[in-house]
DNA sequence: TTAGGTGCAAATTCTTTGCACCCTG
DNA sequence: CAGGGTGCAAAGAATTTGCACCTAA
């Protein structure tokens, strides 16, 4: 059993209405794609859709086991990637070892704590409107862009926090 | 032996003067920190300092072996993390499996190809000056920020590219 | 009914560690 | 010459895969 990181200890929730909206979308997208709506998939998607923490596969696994003690970690992985392929989730690329998933598909930006790895969304109309410099579009087609702000989160400032290898 | 990704096939170089500047900095920082200047460290640092590709540990390993056939992959790892701890390198967090390192410590931004994983720097005075919204600084102290632009790079657009699991 | 989904266990991939020898300072 | 550094091999963590059974449609 791995040591829990700070951000894994304090699950925050997405508001209920939004979760229901995401679940509906899941059901219609899945049906349309001819993908079966299994109990596992529902529960796993709900776990991600209801979290604001950008959980890892293992975090989702832990969140889901009380309700569904027989799931296997590999089903969680397969389901998360399936949901990503269906366009229902987005991944953030591994930070400190593990890929992290999110169900927030709206344009937004990220705050990353380099101490504990906490990763939170924030909105900013001003940043949404950033121009893409030609220095960037020179490399190829541009699909999206967002700002990543790095720092030390309030919890870590206060606690000292278990300092894992930061990524600068 | 893993299949090479597009960006691993076309090593680009940093200009010579800049590499020399970085090597000098390395020597003085290492000396000051009481860290030994071994042949391995020099060669490994030069490999990262001279590349514009944000190489993984394994990419560095391959780049360095012709010159130093007896290095071990774990020495490459230890050296890269040492250099990072000394503040001479920065990491980008793993993308598609592996952590990637860079020696460019100036403020800059990133273009990421979601197909092949190519990751390139670009500069933009305008983006350098972007304001940090209070929605972000609310989470804690802010240390840095940069823009990440995602898209499909020119090589992949043309080639079709081996499509690895993209990170959206 | 039946193809797709799941659980289990084993395999892979990336990275770190323990230990004995080596080389820089 | 002493203590840090290196190479080797083995351990660990994260993720994927093969296979036989199960279940939603």
mmCIF file of C-alpha atoms (C1' of nucleotides) in Angstrom:
data_model
loop_
_atom_site.group_PDB
_atom_site.id
_atom_site.type_symbol
_atom_site.label_atom_id
_atom_site.label_comp_id
_atom_site.label_asym_id
_atom_site.label_seq_id
_atom_site.Cartn_x
_atom_site.Cartn_y
_atom_site.Cartn_z
ATOM 1 C CA UNK A 1 0.000 0.000 0.000
ATOM 2 C CA UNK A 2 1.382 3.324 -1.127
ATOM 3 C CA UNK A 3 1.527 6.366 1.142
ATOM 4 C CA UNK A 4 -1.321 8.747 0.391
ATOM 5 C CA UNK A 5 -0.408 12.134 -0.950
ATOM 6 C CA UNK A 6 -2.011 15.190 0.600
ATOM 7 C CA UNK A 7 -4.444 15.722 -2.230
ATOM 8 C CA UNK A 8 -5.640 12.148 -1.977
ATOM 9 C CA UNK A 9 -6.759 12.626 1.592
ATOM 10 C CA UNK A 10 -9.321 15.369 1.109
ATOM 11 C CA UNK A 11 -11.834 14.435 -1.562
ATOM 12 C CA UNK A 12 -13.744 17.498 -2.742
ATOM 13 C CA UNK A 13 -16.934 17.216 -4.647
ATOM 14 C CA UNK A 14 -18.353 18.606 -7.826
ATOM 15 C CA UNK A 15 -21.866 19.976 -7.434
ATOM 16 C CA UNK A 16 -24.614 17.470 -7.853
ATOM 17 C CA UNK A 17 -26.353 18.971 -10.814
ATOM 18 C CA UNK A 18 -23.155 18.983 -12.821
ATOM 19 C CA UNK A 19 -22.486 15.352 -11.913
ATOM 20 C CA UNK A 20 -25.926 14.354 -13.100
ATOM 21 C CA UNK A 21 -25.361 16.243 -16.334
ATOM 22 C CA UNK A 22 -22.101 14.393 -16.890
ATOM 23 C CA UNK A 23 -23.689 11.032 -16.161
ATOM 24 C CA UNK A 24 -26.417 11.678 -18.687
ATOM 25 C CA UNK A 25 -23.889 12.591 -21.272
ATOM 26 C CA UNK A 26 -22.019 9.395 -20.479
ATOM 27 C CA UNK A 27 -25.107 7.292 -20.981
ATOM 28 C CA UNK A 28 -25.963 8.821 -24.323
ATOM 29 C CA UNK A 29 -22.399 8.778 -25.628
ATOM 30 C CA UNK A 30 -21.925 5.177 -24.528
ATOM 31 C CA UNK A 31 -25.163 4.057 -26.118
ATOM 32 C CA UNK A 32 -24.330 5.829 -29.324
ATOM 33 C CA UNK A 33 -20.892 4.246 -29.396
ATOM 34 C CA UNK A 34 -22.398 0.806 -28.850
ATOM 35 C CA UNK A 35 -20.567 0.396 -25.576
ATOM 36 C CA UNK A 36 -22.195 -1.518 -22.763
ATOM 37 C CA UNK A 37 -23.401 0.341 -19.710
ATOM 38 C CA UNK A 38 -22.100 -1.868 -16.965
ATOM 39 C CA UNK A 39 -22.372 -1.240 -13.276
ATOM 40 C CA UNK A 40 -18.595 -0.871 -13.043
ATOM 41 C CA UNK A 41 -18.498 1.788 -15.731
ATOM 42 C CA UNK A 42 -21.264 3.790 -14.136
ATOM 43 C CA UNK A 43 -19.649 3.759 -10.735
ATOM 44 C CA UNK A 44 -16.181 4.502 -12.049
ATOM 45 C CA UNK A 45 -17.358 7.365 -14.209
ATOM 46 C CA UNK A 46 -19.364 8.808 -11.357
ATOM 47 C CA UNK A 47 -16.274 8.729 -9.149
ATOM 48 C CA UNK A 48 -14.274 10.798 -11.616
ATOM 49 C CA UNK A 49 -17.162 13.050 -12.571
ATOM 50 C CA UNK A 50 -17.764 13.848 -8.921
ATOM 51 C CA UNK A 51 -14.191 14.612 -7.998
ATOM 52 C CA UNK A 52 -12.337 17.835 -8.368
ATOM 53 C CA UNK A 53 -9.005 16.209 -7.565
ATOM 54 C CA UNK A 54 -7.984 14.765 -10.932
ATOM 55 C CA UNK A 55 -7.644 11.314 -9.449
ATOM 56 C CA UNK A 56 -5.224 8.616 -10.531
ATOM 57 C CA UNK A 57 -6.457 5.167 -11.471
ATOM 58 C CA UNK A 58 -5.553 3.941 -8.040
ATOM 59 C CA UNK A 59 -7.363 6.812 -6.333
ATOM 60 C CA UNK A 60 -10.465 5.976 -8.319
ATOM 61 C CA UNK A 61 -10.021 2.325 -7.418
ATOM 62 C CA UNK A 62 -9.973 3.164 -3.724
ATOM 63 C CA UNK A 63 -12.919 5.520 -4.049
ATOM 64 C CA UNK A 64 -14.974 2.880 -5.724
ATOM 65 C CA UNK A 65 -14.243 -0.198 -3.660
ATOM 66 C CA UNK A 66 -16.528 0.521 -0.699
ATOM 67 C CA UNK A 67 -19.418 0.469 -3.131
ATOM 68 C CA UNK A 68 -18.120 -2.300 -5.332
ATOM 69 C CA UNK A 69 -15.600 -4.431 -3.425
ATOM 70 C CA UNK A 70 -14.928 -6.868 -6.231
ATOM 71 C CA UNK A 71 -13.734 -4.452 -8.933
ATOM 72 C CA UNK A 72 -10.225 -4.969 -10.061
ATOM 73 C CA UNK A 73 -7.683 -2.259 -10.627
ATOM 74 C CA UNK A 74 -7.294 -3.276 -14.221
ATOM 75 C CA UNK A 75 -10.969 -2.743 -14.870
ATOM 76 C CA UNK A 76 -10.553 0.732 -13.482
ATOM 77 C CA UNK A 77 -7.688 1.340 -15.898
ATOM 78 C CA UNK A 78 -9.566 -0.086 -18.851
ATOM 79 C CA UNK A 79 -12.648 1.912 -18.019
ATOM 80 C CA UNK A 80 -10.791 5.181 -17.548
ATOM 81 C CA UNK A 81 -9.076 4.803 -20.899
ATOM 82 C CA UNK A 82 -12.326 3.806 -22.542
ATOM 83 C CA UNK A 83 -13.994 6.918 -21.158
ATOM 84 C CA UNK A 84 -11.074 8.959 -22.403
ATOM 85 C CA UNK A 85 -11.376 7.436 -25.869
ATOM 86 C CA UNK A 86 -15.077 8.274 -25.831
ATOM 87 C CA UNK A 87 -14.167 11.883 -25.127
ATOM 88 C CA UNK A 88 -15.790 11.825 -21.700
ATOM 89 C CA UNK A 89 -12.586 12.251 -19.765
ATOM 90 C CA UNK A 90 -9.334 14.012 -20.294
ATOM 91 C CA UNK A 91 -5.956 12.983 -18.933
ATOM 92 C CA UNK A 92 -3.321 15.233 -17.504
ATOM 93 C CA UNK A 93 -0.296 13.139 -18.234
ATOM 94 C CA UNK A 94 1.409 11.508 -15.324
ATOM 95 C CA UNK A 95 2.594 13.750 -12.505
ATOM 96 C CA UNK A 96 4.823 12.042 -10.017
ATOM 97 C CA UNK A 97 4.241 8.580 -11.348
ATOM 98 C CA UNK A 98 0.615 8.238 -12.323
ATOM 99 C CA UNK A 99 -1.691 9.498 -15.028
ATOM 100 C CA UNK A 100 -4.518 11.636 -13.719
ATOM 101 C CA UNK A 101 -7.999 11.901 -15.135
ATOM 102 C CA UNK A 102 -10.571 14.656 -15.180
ATOM 103 C CA UNK A 103 -14.165 15.016 -16.269
ATOM 104 C CA UNK A 104 -14.150 18.792 -16.603
ATOM 105 C CA UNK A 105 -14.234 19.318 -20.348
ATOM 106 C CA UNK A 106 -14.791 23.062 -20.227
ATOM 107 C CA UNK A 107 -11.889 25.355 -21.010
ATOM 108 C CA UNK A 108 -9.969 25.907 -17.798
ATOM 109 C CA UNK A 109 -6.502 26.178 -16.303
ATOM 110 C CA UNK A 110 -4.487 24.310 -13.701
ATOM 111 C CA UNK A 111 -2.790 25.029 -10.432
ATOM 112 C CA UNK A 112 -0.219 22.367 -9.517
ATOM 113 C CA UNK A 113 1.365 22.060 -6.091
ATOM 114 C CA UNK A 114 4.933 20.956 -6.715
ATOM 115 C CA UNK A 115 5.192 19.641 -3.161
ATOM 116 C CA UNK A 116 2.274 17.289 -2.819
ATOM 117 C CA UNK A 117 1.034 17.079 -6.385
ATOM 118 C CA UNK A 118 -2.382 18.611 -5.710
ATOM 119 C CA UNK A 119 -3.827 19.733 -9.003
ATOM 120 C CA UNK A 120 -6.853 21.998 -9.145
ATOM 121 C CA UNK A 121 -8.823 23.703 -11.861
ATOM 122 C CA UNK A 122 -9.442 27.388 -12.049
ATOM 123 C CA UNK A 123 -11.275 29.563 -14.549
ATOM 124 C CA UNK A 124 -10.162 32.817 -16.055
ATOM 125 C CA UNK A 125 -11.827 34.554 -18.946
ATOM 126 C CA UNK A 126 -8.677 36.565 -19.422
ATOM 127 C CA UNK A 127 -6.462 33.500 -19.742
ATOM 128 C CA UNK A 128 -9.021 31.729 -21.935
ATOM 129 C CA UNK A 129 -8.536 34.514 -24.443
ATOM 130 C CA UNK A 130 -4.766 34.174 -24.693
ATOM 131 C CA UNK A 131 -3.401 34.634 -28.173
ATOM 132 C CA UNK A 132 -1.373 31.695 -29.536
ATOM 133 C CA UNK A 133 1.895 33.204 -30.682
ATOM 134 C CA UNK A 134 3.131 32.259 -34.124
ATOM 135 C CA UNK A 135 6.245 30.899 -32.435
ATOM 136 C CA UNK A 136 3.966 28.105 -31.198
ATOM 137 C CA UNK A 137 1.750 27.514 -34.202
ATOM 138 C CA UNK A 138 4.888 27.196 -36.289
ATOM 139 C CA UNK A 139 5.333 23.673 -34.870
ATOM 140 C CA UNK A 140 2.061 22.399 -36.296
ATOM 141 C CA UNK A 141 -1.658 22.478 -35.772
ATOM 142 C CA UNK A 142 -2.895 23.899 -32.475
ATOM 143 C CA UNK A 143 -5.724 22.058 -30.748
ATOM 144 C CA UNK A 144 -5.860 23.622 -27.321
ATOM 145 C CA UNK A 145 -3.897 25.628 -24.829
ATOM 146 C CA UNK A 146 -4.015 26.288 -21.154
ATOM 147 C CA UNK A 147 -1.986 27.884 -18.428
ATOM 148 C CA UNK A 148 -0.281 25.831 -15.790
ATOM 149 C CA UNK A 149 0.470 27.696 -12.586
ATOM 150 C CA UNK A 150 2.876 26.005 -10.188
ATOM 151 C CA UNK A 151 3.452 26.715 -6.559
ATOM 152 C CA UNK A 152 3.115 25.416 -3.037
ATOM 153 C CA UNK A 153 -0.464 24.894 -1.973
ATOM 154 C CA UNK A 154 -1.862 26.283 1.267
ATOM 155 C CA UNK A 155 -1.956 22.863 2.932
ATOM 156 C CA UNK A 156 1.721 22.223 2.198
ATOM 157 C CA UNK A 157 2.792 25.719 3.269
ATOM 158 C CA UNK A 158 1.209 25.070 6.587
ATOM 159 C CA UNK A 159 2.073 21.431 7.058
ATOM 160 C CA UNK A 160 5.534 21.341 5.615
ATOM 161 C CA UNK A 161 4.002 18.522 3.565
ATOM 162 C CA UNK A 162 5.717 15.298 2.633
ATOM 163 C CA UNK A 163 8.147 16.625 0.073
ATOM 164 C CA UNK A 164 8.157 14.217 -2.805
ATOM 165 C CA UNK A 165 10.422 14.832 -5.740
ATOM 166 C CA UNK A 166 9.049 18.097 -7.107
ATOM 167 C CA UNK A 167 8.944 18.658 -10.836
ATOM 168 C CA UNK A 168 10.037 22.277 -10.709
ATOM 169 C CA UNK B 1 14.100 -2.277 -27.328
ATOM 170 C CA UNK B 2 11.243 0.213 -27.394
ATOM 171 C CA UNK B 3 9.959 1.738 -30.619
ATOM 172 C CA UNK B 4 11.328 5.226 -31.087
ATOM 173 C CA UNK B 5 8.825 8.045 -31.061
ATOM 174 C CA UNK B 6 9.010 10.654 -33.803
ATOM 175 C CA UNK B 7 10.666 13.243 -31.635
ATOM 176 C CA UNK B 8 13.372 10.823 -30.604
ATOM 177 C CA UNK B 9 14.487 10.352 -34.188
ATOM 178 C CA UNK B 10 15.467 13.893 -35.049
ATOM 179 C CA UNK B 11 17.886 15.272 -32.497
ATOM 180 C CA UNK B 12 18.078 19.049 -32.784
ATOM 181 C CA UNK B 13 20.846 21.031 -31.248
ATOM 182 C CA UNK B 14 21.137 24.000 -28.987
ATOM 183 C CA UNK B 15 23.669 26.533 -30.226
ATOM 184 C CA UNK B 16 27.215 25.924 -29.163
ATOM 185 C CA UNK B 17 27.782 29.069 -27.184
ATOM 186 C CA UNK B 18 24.743 28.401 -25.035
ATOM 187 C CA UNK B 19 25.870 24.836 -24.388
ATOM 188 C CA UNK B 20 29.250 26.082 -23.269
ATOM 189 C CA UNK B 21 27.578 28.606 -20.981
ATOM 190 C CA UNK B 22 25.484 25.853 -19.424
ATOM 191 C CA UNK B 23 28.485 23.592 -18.955
ATOM 192 C CA UNK B 24 30.367 26.336 -17.164
ATOM 193 C CA UNK B 25 27.444 26.918 -14.898
ATOM 194 C CA UNK B 26 27.315 23.200 -14.198
ATOM 195 C CA UNK B 27 30.970 23.102 -13.226
ATOM 196 C CA UNK B 28 30.713 26.028 -10.851
ATOM 197 C CA UNK B 29 27.454 24.895 -9.273
ATOM 198 C CA UNK B 30 28.760 21.361 -8.836
ATOM 199 C CA UNK B 31 31.991 22.575 -7.291
ATOM 200 C CA UNK B 32 30.132 24.866 -4.944
ATOM 201 C CA UNK B 33 27.814 22.061 -3.891
ATOM 202 C CA UNK B 34 30.756 19.764 -3.212
ATOM 203 C CA UNK B 35 29.642 17.339 -5.886
ATOM 204 C CA UNK B 36 32.218 15.439 -7.887
ATOM 205 C CA UNK B 37 32.732 16.300 -11.527
ATOM 206 C CA UNK B 38 32.862 12.870 -13.058
ATOM 207 C CA UNK B 39 33.167 12.078 -16.710
ATOM 208 C CA UNK B 40 29.669 10.549 -16.699
ATOM 209 C CA UNK B 41 28.106 13.673 -15.243
ATOM 210 C CA UNK B 42 29.800 15.927 -17.743
ATOM 211 C CA UNK B 43 28.725 13.836 -20.706
ATOM 212 C CA UNK B 44 25.179 13.361 -19.427
ATOM 213 C CA UNK B 45 24.714 17.034 -18.672
ATOM 214 C CA UNK B 46 26.124 17.982 -22.059
ATOM 215 C CA UNK B 47 23.633 15.670 -23.728
ATOM 216 C CA UNK B 48 20.683 17.378 -22.070
ATOM 217 C CA UNK B 49 22.129 20.853 -22.375
ATOM 218 C CA UNK B 50 22.673 20.349 -26.086
ATOM 219 C CA UNK B 51 19.235 18.972 -26.878
ATOM 220 C CA UNK B 52 16.103 20.867 -27.608
ATOM 221 C CA UNK B 53 13.956 17.723 -27.373
ATOM 222 C CA UNK B 54 13.383 17.413 -23.626
ATOM 223 C CA UNK B 55 14.801 13.919 -23.585
ATOM 224 C CA UNK B 56 13.757 11.096 -21.320
ATOM 225 C CA UNK B 57 16.322 9.245 -19.235
ATOM 226 C CA UNK B 58 16.421 6.514 -21.823
ATOM 227 C CA UNK B 59 16.874 8.968 -24.685
ATOM 228 C CA UNK B 60 19.813 10.484 -22.838
ATOM 229 C CA UNK B 61 21.157 7.005 -22.216
ATOM 230 C CA UNK B 62 21.093 6.215 -25.915
ATOM 231 C CA UNK B 63 22.601 9.572 -26.833
ATOM 232 C CA UNK B 64 25.470 9.044 -24.473
ATOM 233 C CA UNK B 65 26.410 5.444 -25.109
ATOM 234 C CA UNK B 66 28.397 5.894 -28.319
ATOM 235 C CA UNK B 67 30.738 8.136 -26.371
ATOM 236 C CA UNK B 68 30.632 6.178 -23.135
ATOM 237 C CA UNK B 69 29.550 2.591 -23.803
ATOM 238 C CA UNK B 70 29.791 1.414 -20.219
ATOM 239 C CA UNK B 71 27.391 3.864 -18.563
ATOM 240 C CA UNK B 72 24.401 2.288 -16.968
ATOM 241 C CA UNK B 73 20.866 3.522 -17.256
ATOM 242 C CA UNK B 74 20.624 3.935 -13.511
ATOM 243 C CA UNK B 75 23.597 6.278 -13.486
ATOM 244 C CA UNK B 76 21.770 8.343 -16.073
ATOM 245 C CA UNK B 77 18.728 8.474 -13.816
ATOM 246 C CA UNK B 78 20.749 9.330 -10.729
ATOM 247 C CA UNK B 79 22.665 12.001 -12.584
ATOM 248 C CA UNK B 80 19.573 13.599 -14.094
ATOM 249 C CA UNK B 81 17.891 13.816 -10.702
ATOM 250 C CA UNK B 82 21.082 15.134 -9.142
ATOM 251 C CA UNK B 83 21.283 17.842 -11.782
ATOM 252 C CA UNK B 84 17.651 18.649 -11.146
ATOM 253 C CA UNK B 85 18.282 18.910 -7.417
ATOM 254 C CA UNK B 86 21.175 21.245 -8.147
ATOM 255 C CA UNK B 87 18.794 23.454 -10.106
ATOM 256 C CA UNK B 88 20.582 22.813 -13.379
ATOM 257 C CA UNK B 89 17.753 20.946 -14.996
ATOM 258 C CA UNK B 90 14.021 21.076 -14.878
ATOM 259 C CA UNK B 91 11.627 18.205 -15.398
ATOM 260 C CA UNK B 92 8.426 18.267 -17.327
ATOM 261 C CA UNK B 93 6.621 15.506 -15.540
ATOM 262 C CA UNK B 94 6.135 12.282 -17.397
ATOM 263 C CA UNK B 95 4.325 12.424 -20.736
ATOM 264 C CA UNK B 96 3.359 9.070 -22.137
ATOM 265 C CA UNK B 97 5.312 7.094 -19.627
ATOM 266 C CA UNK B 98 8.606 8.831 -18.950
ATOM 267 C CA UNK B 99 9.804 11.935 -17.181
ATOM 268 C CA UNK B 100 11.476 14.418 -19.506
ATOM 269 C CA UNK B 101 14.296 16.787 -18.647
ATOM 270 C CA UNK B 102 15.344 20.167 -19.920
ATOM 271 C CA UNK B 103 18.241 22.518 -19.431
ATOM 272 C CA UNK B 104 16.497 25.673 -20.591
ATOM 273 C CA UNK B 105 15.962 27.586 -17.369
ATOM 274 C CA UNK B 106 14.765 30.791 -19.000
ATOM 275 C CA UNK B 107 11.086 31.620 -18.884
ATOM 276 C CA UNK B 108 9.439 29.950 -21.845
ATOM 277 C CA UNK B 109 6.388 27.992 -22.970
ATOM 278 C CA UNK B 110 5.712 24.577 -24.433
ATOM 279 C CA UNK B 111 4.198 23.106 -27.539
ATOM 280 C CA UNK B 112 3.208 19.452 -27.094
ATOM 281 C CA UNK B 113 2.292 17.145 -29.948
ATOM 282 C CA UNK B 114 -0.436 14.874 -28.607
ATOM 283 C CA UNK B 115 0.291 12.316 -31.312
ATOM 284 C CA UNK B 116 3.967 11.654 -31.000
ATOM 285 C CA UNK B 117 4.800 13.436 -27.779
ATOM 286 C CA UNK B 118 7.198 15.948 -29.329
ATOM 287 C CA UNK B 119 7.659 18.788 -26.894
ATOM 288 C CA UNK B 120 9.293 22.038 -27.940
ATOM 289 C CA UNK B 121 10.001 25.353 -26.314
ATOM 290 C CA UNK B 122 8.844 28.660 -27.628
ATOM 291 C CA UNK B 123 9.252 32.211 -26.375
ATOM 292 C CA UNK B 124 6.632 34.890 -26.125
ATOM 293 C CA UNK B 125 7.058 38.161 -24.315
ATOM 294 C CA UNK B 126 3.316 38.532 -24.322
ATOM 295 C CA UNK B 127 2.709 35.198 -22.639
ATOM 296 C CA UNK B 128 5.586 35.769 -20.224
ATOM 297 C CA UNK B 129 3.647 38.720 -18.906
ATOM 298 C CA UNK B 130 0.385 36.917 -18.320
ATOM 299 C CA UNK B 131 -1.382 37.868 -15.121
ATOM 300 C CA UNK B 132 -1.969 35.196 -12.471
ATOM 301 C CA UNK B 133 -5.663 35.381 -11.674
ATOM 302 C CA UNK B 134 -6.651 35.397 -8.047
ATOM 303 C CA UNK B 135 -8.625 32.220 -8.750
ATOM 304 C CA UNK B 136 -5.225 30.545 -9.026
ATOM 305 C CA UNK B 137 -3.293 32.263 -6.270
ATOM 306 C CA UNK B 138 -6.127 31.398 -3.924
ATOM 307 C CA UNK B 139 -4.773 27.823 -3.815
ATOM 308 C CA UNK B 140 -1.434 28.836 -2.334
ATOM 309 C CA UNK B 141 1.871 30.406 -3.215
ATOM 310 C CA UNK B 142 2.640 30.814 -6.901
ATOM 311 C CA UNK B 143 6.138 29.953 -8.056
ATOM 312 C CA UNK B 144 5.895 29.916 -11.810
ATOM 313 C CA UNK B 145 3.502 29.671 -14.683
ATOM 314 C CA UNK B 146 3.646 28.854 -18.324
ATOM 315 C CA UNK B 147 1.394 28.143 -21.241
ATOM 316 C CA UNK B 148 1.070 24.690 -22.709
ATOM 317 C CA UNK B 149 -0.125 24.601 -26.280
ATOM 318 C CA UNK B 150 -1.254 21.226 -27.580
ATOM 319 C CA UNK B 151 -1.711 20.108 -31.132
ATOM 320 C CA UNK B 152 -0.467 17.844 -33.871
ATOM 321 C CA UNK B 153 3.038 18.659 -34.995
ATOM 322 C CA UNK B 154 3.965 19.152 -38.634
ATOM 323 C CA UNK B 155 5.762 15.812 -38.850
ATOM 324 C CA UNK B 156 2.725 13.910 -37.564
ATOM 325 C CA UNK B 157 0.292 15.803 -39.789
ATOM 326 C CA UNK B 158 2.324 14.703 -42.737
ATOM 327 C CA UNK B 159 3.293 11.231 -41.654
ATOM 328 C CA UNK B 160 0.147 10.143 -39.917
ATOM 329 C CA UNK B 161 2.583 9.382 -37.081
ATOM 330 C CA UNK B 162 2.424 6.368 -34.827
ATOM 331 C CA UNK B 163 -0.556 7.338 -32.753
ATOM 332 C CA UNK B 164 0.231 6.516 -29.174
ATOM 333 C CA UNK B 165 -2.347 7.120 -26.483
ATOM 334 C CA UNK B 166 -2.697 10.898 -26.637
ATOM 335 C CA UNK B 167 -3.249 12.879 -23.481
ATOM 336 C CA UNK B 168 -5.869 15.178 -24.917
ATOM 337 C "C1'" DT C 1 -27.765 -15.990 -27.232
ATOM 338 C "C1'" DT C 2 -23.459 -13.776 -27.788
ATOM 339 C "C1'" DA C 3 -20.122 -10.331 -28.194
ATOM 340 C "C1'" DG C 4 -18.271 -7.501 -25.338
ATOM 341 C "C1'" DG C 5 -16.817 -6.883 -20.379
ATOM 342 C "C1'" DT C 6 -14.706 -8.441 -16.124
ATOM 343 C "C1'" DG C 7 -11.472 -10.496 -12.669
ATOM 344 C "C1'" DC C 8 -7.377 -12.729 -11.894
ATOM 345 C "C1'" DA C 9 -2.661 -13.340 -12.448
ATOM 346 C "C1'" DA C 10 1.226 -12.742 -14.970
ATOM 347 C "C1'" DA C 11 3.899 -9.684 -18.040
ATOM 348 C "C1'" DT C 12 5.861 -5.075 -19.304
ATOM 349 C "C1'" DT C 13 7.742 -0.723 -18.733
ATOM 350 C "C1'" DC C 14 9.847 2.798 -16.176
ATOM 351 C "C1'" DT C 15 12.425 3.871 -12.219
ATOM 352 C "C1'" DT C 16 14.811 3.102 -7.814
ATOM 353 C "C1'" DT C 17 17.857 0.605 -4.573
ATOM 354 C "C1'" DG C 18 21.581 -2.474 -2.296
ATOM 355 C "C1'" DC C 19 26.079 -3.586 -2.640
ATOM 356 C "C1'" DA C 20 30.917 -4.063 -3.869
ATOM 357 C "C1'" DC C 21 34.388 -1.864 -6.559
ATOM 358 C "C1'" DC C 22 36.329 2.517 -8.514
ATOM 359 C "C1'" DC C 23 38.027 7.279 -9.014
ATOM 360 C "C1'" DT C 24 37.841 12.333 -7.997
ATOM 361 C "C1'" DG C 25 39.378 15.696 -4.889
ATOM 362 C "C1'" DC D 1 43.465 7.721 0.713
ATOM 363 C "C1'" DA D 2 38.525 8.461 1.822
ATOM 364 C "C1'" DG D 3 34.076 9.151 0.657
ATOM 365 C "C1'" DG D 4 31.301 9.915 -2.898
ATOM 366 C "C1'" DG D 5 30.140 7.781 -7.471
ATOM 367 C "C1'" DT D 6 29.360 3.919 -10.573
ATOM 368 C "C1'" DG D 7 27.779 -0.542 -12.595
ATOM 369 C "C1'" DC D 8 25.270 -4.502 -11.964
ATOM 370 C "C1'" DA D 9 21.437 -6.951 -10.723
ATOM 371 C "C1'" DA D 10 17.429 -7.192 -8.360
ATOM 372 C "C1'" DA D 11 13.401 -4.781 -6.343
ATOM 373 C "C1'" DG D 12 9.364 -1.682 -6.859
ATOM 374 C "C1'" DA D 13 5.613 0.972 -8.764
ATOM 375 C "C1'" DA D 14 2.446 1.820 -12.455
ATOM 376 C "C1'" DT D 15 0.145 -0.046 -16.171
ATOM 377 C "C1'" DT D 16 -1.097 -3.575 -19.642
ATOM 378 C "C1'" DT D 17 -2.368 -8.135 -21.358
ATOM 379 C "C1'" DG D 18 -4.017 -13.191 -21.916
ATOM 380 C "C1'" DC D 19 -7.492 -15.984 -20.752
ATOM 381 C "C1'" DA D 20 -11.721 -18.119 -19.021
ATOM 382 C "C1'" DC D 21 -15.977 -16.886 -17.041
ATOM 383 C "C1'" DC D 22 -19.926 -13.630 -16.860
ATOM 384 C "C1'" DT D 23 -23.690 -10.411 -18.261
ATOM 385 C "C1'" DA D 24 -25.996 -6.476 -20.784
ATOM 386 C "C1'" DA D 25 -28.380 -5.998 -24.913
#
